[in-house]
mmCIF file of C-alpha atoms in Angstrom:
data_model
loop_
_atom_site.group_PDB
_atom_site.id
_atom_site.type_symbol
_atom_site.label_atom_id
_atom_site.label_comp_id
_atom_site.label_asym_id
_atom_site.label_seq_id
_atom_site.Cartn_x
_atom_site.Cartn_y
_atom_site.Cartn_z
ATOM 1 C CA MET K 1 -120.700 -58.535 59.848
ATOM 2 C CA LYS K 2 -121.176 -55.562 62.116
ATOM 3 C CA LYS K 3 -118.662 -56.910 64.506
ATOM 4 C CA LYS K 4 -116.100 -57.174 61.790
ATOM 5 C CA LEU K 5 -116.824 -53.711 60.546
ATOM 6 C CA LEU K 6 -116.604 -52.217 64.026
ATOM 7 C CA SER K 7 -113.312 -54.278 64.678
ATOM 8 C CA LEU K 8 -112.030 -52.962 61.305
ATOM 9 C CA SER K 9 -112.999 -49.395 62.233
ATOM 10 C CA VAL K 10 -111.483 -49.501 65.663
ATOM 11 C CA PHE K 11 -108.308 -51.066 64.115
ATOM 12 C CA ALA K 12 -108.002 -48.351 61.488
ATOM 13 C CA LEU K 13 -108.687 -45.588 64.072
ATOM 14 C CA SER K 14 -105.854 -46.906 66.272
ATOM 15 C CA VAL K 15 -103.405 -47.030 63.495
ATOM 16 C CA LEU K 16 -104.462 -43.587 62.561
ATOM 17 C CA LEU K 17 -103.891 -42.266 65.997
ATOM 18 C CA TRP K 18 -100.612 -44.206 66.418
ATOM 19 C CA SER K 19 -99.110 -42.669 63.168
ATOM 20 C CA CYS K 20 -100.158 -39.247 64.327
ATOM 21 C CA GLY K 21 -98.332 -39.588 67.636
ATOM 22 C CA GLY K 22 -95.229 -40.906 65.833
ATOM 23 C CA SER K 23 -94.999 -37.804 63.436
ATOM 24 C CA GLU K 24 -95.321 -35.369 66.408
ATOM 25 C CA LYS K 25 -91.970 -36.914 67.863
ATOM 26 C CA SER K 26 -90.312 -36.661 64.361
ATOM 27 C CA THR K 27 -91.455 -32.975 64.017
ATOM 28 C CA GLN K 28 -89.891 -32.263 67.453
ATOM 29 C CA GLU K 29 -86.576 -33.980 66.552
ATOM 30 C CA ALA K 30 -86.352 -32.168 63.196
ATOM 31 C CA ASP K 31 -86.900 -28.915 65.207
ATOM 32 C CA THR K 32 -84.130 -29.857 67.489
ATOM 33 C CA THR K 33 -81.744 -30.743 64.618
ATOM 34 C CA GLN K 34 -82.623 -27.095 62.927
ATOM 35 C CA VAL K 35 -81.758 -25.281 66.118
ATOM 36 C CA ASP K 36 -78.417 -27.223 66.531
ATOM 37 C CA THR K 37 -77.535 -26.393 62.910
ATOM 38 C CA THR K 38 -78.259 -22.673 63.368
ATOM 39 C CA ALA K 39 -76.310 -22.467 66.542
ATOM 40 C CA GLN K 40 -73.255 -23.854 64.657
ATOM 41 C CA VAL K 41 -73.550 -21.313 61.716
ATOM 42 C CA GLU K 42 -73.740 -18.495 64.204
ATOM 43 C CA GLU K 43 -70.385 -19.585 65.650
ATOM 44 C CA THR K 44 -68.478 -19.357 62.325
ATOM 45 C CA PRO K 45 -65.756 -16.789 62.425
ATOM 46 C CA GLN K 46 -65.914 -13.697 60.243
ATOM 47 C CA VAL K 47 -63.590 -13.173 57.396
ATOM 48 C CA MET K 48 -61.218 -10.191 58.024
ATOM 49 C CA GLU K 49 -61.212 -7.403 55.396
ATOM 50 C CA ALA K 50 -58.168 -6.131 53.622
ATOM 51 C CA LYS K 51 -56.340 -3.144 55.202
ATOM 52 C CA PRO K 52 -56.778 0.122 53.224
ATOM 53 C CA LYS K 53 -53.815 1.296 51.160
ATOM 54 C CA ASN K 54 -51.863 4.359 51.978
ATOM 55 C CA ILE K 55 -51.428 7.249 49.336
ATOM 56 C CA ALA K 56 -48.327 5.783 47.924
ATOM 57 C CA GLU K 57 -49.726 2.293 47.581
ATOM 58 C CA ILE K 58 -52.780 3.520 45.740
ATOM 59 C CA ALA K 59 -50.487 5.604 43.310
ATOM 60 C CA MET K 60 -48.290 2.557 42.765
ATOM 61 C CA ALA K 61 -51.103 0.269 42.104
ATOM 62 C CA ASP K 62 -52.567 2.572 39.424
ATOM 63 C CA GLU K 63 -49.515 2.591 36.874
ATOM 64 C CA ALA K 64 -51.730 3.645 33.932
ATOM 65 C CA ASN K 65 -52.446 6.993 35.795
ATOM 66 C CA PHE K 66 -49.609 7.555 38.129
ATOM 67 C CA SER K 67 -46.374 5.820 36.946
ATOM 68 C CA THR K 68 -44.804 9.276 36.381
ATOM 69 C CA LEU K 69 -45.919 10.624 39.675
ATOM 70 C CA VAL K 70 -44.462 7.528 41.450
ATOM 71 C CA THR K 71 -41.155 7.796 39.563
ATOM 72 C CA ALA K 72 -41.026 11.426 40.621
ATOM 73 C CA LEU K 73 -41.750 10.649 44.200
ATOM 74 C CA SER K 74 -39.057 8.108 44.310
ATOM 75 C CA ALA K 75 -36.460 10.314 42.702
ATOM 76 C CA ALA K 76 -37.291 13.223 45.220
ATOM 77 C CA GLY K 77 -37.182 10.756 48.008
ATOM 78 C CA LEU K 78 -40.744 11.482 49.148
ATOM 79 C CA VAL K 79 -42.417 7.919 48.873
ATOM 80 C CA GLU K 80 -41.971 7.435 52.703
ATOM 81 C CA ALA K 81 -43.492 10.892 53.356
ATOM 82 C CA VAL K 82 -46.727 9.943 51.478
ATOM 83 C CA SER K 83 -46.705 6.384 52.937
ATOM 84 C CA GLY K 84 -46.633 7.456 56.571
ATOM 85 C CA GLU K 85 -49.573 7.838 59.227
ATOM 86 C CA GLU K 86 -49.704 11.740 59.079
ATOM 87 C CA PRO K 87 -52.907 12.429 57.280
ATOM 88 C CA LEU K 88 -52.108 14.266 53.927
ATOM 89 C CA THR K 89 -54.132 15.419 50.947
ATOM 90 C CA VAL K 90 -52.409 14.974 47.607
ATOM 91 C CA PHE K 91 -53.486 16.744 44.475
ATOM 92 C CA ALA K 92 -51.970 13.923 42.123
ATOM 93 C CA PRO K 93 -51.182 14.745 38.555
ATOM 94 C CA THR K 94 -51.902 12.107 36.054
ATOM 95 C CA ASN K 95 -49.332 10.707 33.476
ATOM 96 C CA ALA K 96 -51.093 12.902 30.883
ATOM 97 C CA ALA K 97 -50.513 15.920 33.172
ATOM 98 C CA PHE K 98 -46.737 15.316 33.235
ATOM 99 C CA ASP K 99 -46.892 14.526 29.534
ATOM 100 C CA ALA K 100 -48.354 18.030 28.929
ATOM 101 C CA VAL K 101 -45.265 19.616 30.828
ATOM 102 C CA GLY K 102 -42.953 17.899 28.186
ATOM 103 C CA LYS K 103 -41.084 14.585 28.297
ATOM 104 C CA ASP K 104 -37.636 16.381 28.182
ATOM 105 C CA ALA K 105 -38.774 18.781 31.017
ATOM 106 C CA VAL K 106 -39.766 15.804 33.221
ATOM 107 C CA ALA K 107 -36.645 13.810 32.351
ATOM 108 C CA ASP K 108 -34.505 16.863 33.508
ATOM 109 C CA LEU K 109 -36.517 17.162 36.815
ATOM 110 C CA LEU K 110 -35.881 13.520 37.489
ATOM 111 C CA LYS K 111 -32.113 14.052 37.295
ATOM 112 C CA PRO K 112 -30.385 13.776 40.764
ATOM 113 C CA GLU K 113 -28.920 17.324 40.496
ATOM 114 C CA ASN K 114 -32.514 18.523 40.336
ATOM 115 C CA LYS K 115 -33.866 16.588 43.396
ATOM 116 C CA GLU K 116 -34.502 19.843 45.365
ATOM 117 C CA LYS K 117 -36.460 21.510 42.685
ATOM 118 C CA LEU K 118 -38.547 18.391 42.155
ATOM 119 C CA SER K 119 -39.192 18.049 45.733
ATOM 120 C CA LYS K 120 -40.537 21.598 45.868
ATOM 121 C CA ILE K 121 -42.706 20.910 42.970
ATOM 122 C CA LEU K 122 -44.240 17.674 44.412
ATOM 123 C CA THR K 123 -44.663 19.225 47.800
ATOM 124 C CA TYR K 124 -46.546 21.856 46.309
ATOM 125 C CA HIS K 125 -49.166 19.326 45.484
ATOM 126 C CA VAL K 126 -49.555 18.237 49.178
ATOM 127 C CA VAL K 127 -51.576 19.683 51.983
ATOM 128 C CA LYS K 128 -51.384 18.806 55.770
ATOM 129 C CA GLY K 129 -54.682 16.790 56.952
ATOM 130 C CA SER K 130 -57.221 14.810 55.008
ATOM 131 C CA VAL K 131 -59.213 17.347 53.100
ATOM 132 C CA LYS K 132 -62.335 16.237 51.131
ATOM 133 C CA SER K 133 -63.830 18.058 48.301
ATOM 134 C CA THR K 134 -66.739 18.988 50.285
ATOM 135 C CA ASP K 135 -64.388 20.775 52.754
ATOM 136 C CA LEU K 136 -63.167 23.217 49.939
ATOM 137 C CA LYS K 137 -64.863 26.424 49.379
ATOM 138 C CA ASP K 138 -64.689 28.691 46.336
ATOM 139 C CA GLY K 139 -62.023 31.307 46.699
ATOM 140 C CA GLN K 140 -60.255 29.509 49.616
ATOM 141 C CA GLU K 141 -56.573 29.297 49.620
ATOM 142 C CA VAL K 142 -55.036 26.117 51.026
ATOM 143 C CA GLU K 143 -51.340 26.063 52.178
ATOM 144 C CA THR K 144 -49.042 23.246 50.907
ATOM 145 C CA LEU K 145 -46.116 21.478 52.399
ATOM 146 C CA GLN K 146 -43.859 23.419 50.075
ATOM 147 C CA GLY K 147 -45.129 26.727 51.815
ATOM 148 C CA GLY K 148 -47.036 28.090 48.857
ATOM 149 C CA LYS K 149 -50.731 28.549 48.461
ATOM 150 C CA LEU K 150 -53.247 26.998 46.225
ATOM 151 C CA LYS K 151 -56.318 28.786 45.234
ATOM 152 C CA VAL K 152 -59.561 26.823 45.177
ATOM 153 C CA SER K 153 -62.260 27.557 42.459
ATOM 154 C CA ILE K 154 -65.640 25.937 42.328
ATOM 155 C CA LYS K 155 -67.863 26.534 39.505
ATOM 156 C CA ASP K 156 -70.966 24.614 38.531
ATOM 157 C CA GLY K 157 -69.988 21.974 41.092
ATOM 158 C CA LYS K 158 -66.585 21.344 39.336
ATOM 159 C CA VAL K 159 -63.498 21.864 41.680
ATOM 160 C CA MET K 160 -60.376 23.444 40.470
ATOM 161 C CA ILE K 161 -57.140 23.803 42.492
ATOM 162 C CA GLY K 162 -54.325 26.138 41.410
ATOM 163 C CA GLY K 163 -55.747 26.188 37.821
ATOM 164 C CA ALA K 164 -55.899 22.280 37.559
ATOM 165 C CA ASN K 165 -59.212 20.552 37.280
ATOM 166 C CA VAL K 166 -59.995 17.823 39.759
ATOM 167 C CA VAL K 167 -60.888 14.986 37.526
ATOM 168 C CA THR K 168 -61.424 12.439 40.374
ATOM 169 C CA ALA K 169 -62.176 13.675 43.928
ATOM 170 C CA ASP K 170 -61.941 12.054 47.364
ATOM 171 C CA VAL K 171 -59.956 8.833 46.736
ATOM 172 C CA GLU K 172 -59.716 7.776 50.139
ATOM 173 C CA ALA K 173 -56.402 6.310 51.499
ATOM 174 C CA SER K 174 -55.424 4.894 54.995
ATOM 175 C CA ASN K 175 -53.395 8.195 55.526
ATOM 176 C CA GLY K 176 -55.505 10.848 53.868
ATOM 177 C CA THR K 177 -57.161 11.812 50.615
ATOM 178 C CA ILE K 178 -56.132 11.898 46.918
ATOM 179 C CA HIS K 179 -57.619 14.266 44.370
ATOM 180 C CA VAL K 180 -56.616 13.568 40.781
ATOM 181 C CA ILE K 181 -55.829 16.554 38.692
ATOM 182 C CA ASP K 182 -54.960 17.122 35.045
ATOM 183 C CA LYS K 183 -52.245 19.565 35.377
ATOM 184 C CA VAL K 184 -48.852 19.601 37.268
ATOM 185 C CA LEU K 185 -48.900 22.613 39.567
ATOM 186 C CA MET K 186 -45.772 24.758 39.570
ATOM 187 C CA PRO K 187 -44.796 26.971 42.639
#
Protein backbone atom coordinates (compact mmCIF):
# COMPACT_ATOMS: atom_id res chain seq x y z
CA MET A 1 0.00 0.00 0.00
CA LYS A 2 2.85 2.36 0.85
CA LYS A 3 4.45 1.51 -2.47
CA LYS A 4 1.25 2.37 -4.35
CA LEU A 5 0.87 5.64 -2.44
CA LEU A 6 4.50 6.54 -3.10
CA SER A 7 4.17 5.69 -6.80
CA LEU A 8 0.96 7.71 -7.04
CA SER A 9 2.63 10.68 -5.29
CA VAL A 10 5.66 10.55 -7.62
CA PHE A 11 3.33 10.35 -10.63
CA ALA A 12 1.21 13.31 -9.41
CA LEU A 13 4.35 15.37 -8.72
CA SER A 14 5.72 14.55 -12.19
CA VAL A 15 2.46 15.61 -13.84
CA LEU A 16 2.43 18.82 -11.81
CA LEU A 17 6.03 19.67 -12.75
CA TRP A 18 5.43 18.83 -16.39
CA SER A 19 2.32 21.04 -16.56
CA CYS A 20 4.19 23.98 -15.01
CA GLY A 21 6.97 23.63 -17.55
CA GLY A 22 4.50 23.74 -20.44
CA SER A 23 2.76 26.90 -19.22
CA GLU A 24 6.07 28.77 -19.05
CA LYS A 25 6.56 28.16 -22.74
CA SER A 26 2.97 29.25 -23.47
CA THR A 27 3.54 32.45 -21.50
CA GLN A 28 6.66 33.22 -23.54
CA GLU A 29 4.77 32.62 -26.77
CA ALA A 30 1.96 34.92 -25.60
CA ASP A 31 4.47 37.67 -24.74
CA THR A 32 6.14 37.32 -28.15
CA THR A 33 2.78 37.58 -29.89
CA GLN A 34 1.90 40.68 -27.87
CA VAL A 35 5.18 42.40 -28.81
CA ASP A 36 4.60 41.64 -32.50
CA THR A 37 1.07 43.12 -32.31
CA THR A 38 2.36 46.28 -30.65
CA ALA A 39 5.05 46.68 -33.29
CA GLN A 40 2.41 46.49 -36.03
CA VAL A 41 0.27 49.18 -34.37
CA GLU A 42 3.21 51.60 -34.18
CA GLU A 43 3.76 51.35 -37.93
CA THR A 44 0.20 52.48 -38.77
CA PRO A 45 0.34 55.79 -40.73
CA GLN A 46 -1.19 58.91 -39.14
CA VAL A 47 -4.29 60.53 -40.62
CA MET A 48 -3.60 63.95 -42.18
CA GLU A 49 -5.43 66.94 -40.68
CA ALA A 50 -7.56 69.23 -42.84
CA LYS A 51 -5.88 72.38 -44.16
CA PRO A 52 -7.08 75.53 -42.34
CA LYS A 53 -9.39 77.81 -44.34
CA ASN A 54 -8.45 81.30 -45.48
CA ILE A 55 -10.47 84.42 -44.60
CA ALA A 56 -12.71 84.24 -47.68
CA GLU A 57 -13.41 80.52 -47.19
CA ILE A 58 -14.40 81.05 -43.55
CA ALA A 59 -16.78 83.86 -44.54
CA MET A 60 -18.27 81.80 -47.39
CA ALA A 61 -18.79 78.82 -45.07
CA ASP A 62 -20.80 80.95 -42.59
CA GLU A 63 -23.63 82.12 -44.82
CA ALA A 64 -25.91 82.81 -41.84
CA ASN A 65 -23.57 85.58 -40.66
CA PHE A 66 -21.56 86.68 -43.68
CA SER A 67 -23.57 86.21 -46.90
CA THR A 68 -23.88 89.98 -47.41
CA LEU A 69 -20.17 90.51 -46.75
CA VAL A 70 -19.28 87.77 -49.25
CA THR A 71 -21.63 89.31 -51.84
CA ALA A 72 -20.02 92.72 -51.25
CA LEU A 73 -16.48 91.32 -51.50
CA SER A 74 -17.42 89.66 -54.78
CA ALA A 75 -19.05 92.82 -56.18
CA ALA A 76 -15.95 94.85 -55.27
CA GLY A 77 -13.58 92.24 -56.73
CA LEU A 78 -11.87 91.68 -53.38
CA VAL A 79 -12.42 87.95 -52.81
CA GLU A 80 -8.93 87.13 -54.13
CA ALA A 81 -7.38 89.80 -51.90
CA VAL A 82 -8.71 88.13 -48.74
CA SER A 83 -7.90 84.66 -50.10
CA GLY A 84 -4.19 85.27 -50.67
CA GLU A 85 -1.23 84.33 -48.53
CA GLU A 86 -0.51 87.85 -47.24
CA PRO A 87 -1.57 87.97 -43.58
CA LEU A 88 -4.52 90.28 -43.00
CA THR A 89 -6.92 91.16 -40.23
CA VAL A 90 -10.55 91.64 -41.23
CA PHE A 91 -13.11 93.35 -39.04
CA ALA A 92 -16.06 91.48 -40.55
CA PRO A 93 -19.55 93.00 -40.26
CA THR A 94 -22.37 90.50 -39.86
CA ASN A 95 -25.49 90.34 -42.02
CA ALA A 96 -27.32 92.15 -39.20
CA ALA A 97 -24.73 94.96 -39.39
CA PHE A 98 -25.40 95.36 -43.12
CA ASP A 99 -29.17 95.24 -42.46
CA ALA A 100 -28.75 98.18 -40.06
CA VAL A 101 -27.29 100.23 -42.95
CA GLY A 102 -30.52 99.60 -44.85
CA LYS A 103 -31.37 97.17 -47.62
CA ASP A 104 -31.71 99.94 -50.23
CA ALA A 105 -28.34 101.48 -49.30
CA VAL A 106 -26.61 98.07 -49.49
CA ALA A 107 -28.32 97.27 -52.81
CA ASP A 108 -27.10 100.63 -54.16
CA LEU A 109 -23.50 99.92 -53.04
CA LEU A 110 -23.59 96.55 -54.81
CA LYS A 111 -24.28 98.18 -58.19
CA PRO A 112 -21.35 98.03 -60.68
CA GLU A 113 -21.16 101.82 -60.89
CA ASN A 114 -20.46 101.96 -57.12
CA LYS A 115 -17.65 99.37 -57.14
CA GLU A 116 -14.96 101.91 -56.17
CA LYS A 117 -17.02 103.29 -53.27
CA LEU A 118 -17.80 99.75 -52.06
CA SER A 119 -14.12 98.81 -52.32
CA LYS A 120 -13.15 101.80 -50.13
CA ILE A 121 -15.72 100.80 -47.51
CA LEU A 122 -14.61 97.17 -47.46
CA THR A 123 -10.86 97.90 -47.38
CA TYR A 124 -11.61 100.22 -44.42
CA HIS A 125 -12.37 96.97 -42.55
CA VAL A 126 -8.97 95.38 -43.34
CA VAL A 127 -5.59 95.83 -41.64
CA LYS A 128 -2.23 94.43 -42.83
CA GLY A 129 -0.86 91.61 -40.69
CA SER A 130 -2.56 89.19 -38.36
CA VAL A 131 -3.66 91.25 -35.35
CA LYS A 132 -5.06 89.38 -32.34
CA SER A 133 -7.36 91.07 -29.85
CA THR A 134 -4.59 90.80 -27.24
CA ASP A 135 -2.36 92.91 -29.54
CA LEU A 136 -4.84 95.81 -29.45
CA LYS A 137 -4.49 98.55 -26.83
CA ASP A 138 -7.03 101.09 -25.63
CA GLY A 139 -6.67 104.36 -27.56
CA GLN A 140 -4.55 102.76 -30.29
CA GLU A 141 -5.22 103.61 -33.93
CA VAL A 142 -4.77 100.94 -36.60
CA GLU A 143 -4.25 101.85 -40.24
CA THR A 144 -6.55 100.18 -42.74
CA LEU A 145 -5.80 99.14 -46.32
CA GLN A 146 -8.09 101.98 -47.42
CA GLY A 147 -5.66 104.42 -45.76
CA GLY A 148 -7.90 105.54 -42.92
CA LYS A 149 -7.40 104.84 -39.23
CA LEU A 150 -9.65 102.96 -36.83
CA LYS A 151 -9.57 103.83 -33.14
CA VAL A 152 -9.46 100.96 -30.66
CA SER A 153 -11.42 101.22 -27.44
CA ILE A 154 -11.22 98.63 -24.67
CA LYS A 155 -13.54 98.90 -21.70
CA ASP A 156 -14.23 96.18 -19.13
CA GLY A 157 -12.45 93.68 -21.37
CA LYS A 158 -14.72 94.45 -24.34
CA VAL A 159 -13.06 95.58 -27.56
CA MET A 160 -14.52 98.19 -29.90
CA ILE A 161 -13.01 99.16 -33.23
CA GLY A 162 -14.11 102.37 -34.95
CA GLY A 163 -17.27 102.42 -32.80
CA ALA A 164 -18.25 98.81 -33.59
CA ASN A 165 -18.35 96.10 -30.95
CA VAL A 166 -16.14 93.08 -31.55
CA VAL A 167 -18.69 90.32 -30.92
CA THR A 168 -16.35 87.42 -31.76
CA ALA A 169 -12.60 87.95 -31.59
CA ASP A 170 -9.65 86.04 -32.97
CA VAL A 171 -11.19 83.73 -35.56
CA GLU A 172 -8.01 82.20 -36.97
CA ALA A 173 -7.60 81.73 -40.70
CA SER A 174 -4.68 80.37 -42.72
CA ASN A 175 -3.94 83.92 -43.88
CA GLY A 176 -4.77 86.02 -40.84
CA THR A 177 -7.44 86.82 -38.30
CA ILE A 178 -11.12 87.73 -38.38
CA HIS A 179 -12.85 89.81 -35.72
CA VAL A 180 -16.63 89.77 -36.13
CA ILE A 181 -18.19 93.20 -35.59
CA ASP A 182 -21.76 94.44 -35.20
CA LYS A 183 -21.53 97.55 -37.41
CA VAL A 184 -20.44 98.44 -40.95
CA LEU A 185 -17.58 100.94 -40.65
CA MET A 186 -17.73 103.98 -42.94
CA PRO A 187 -14.55 105.86 -43.95
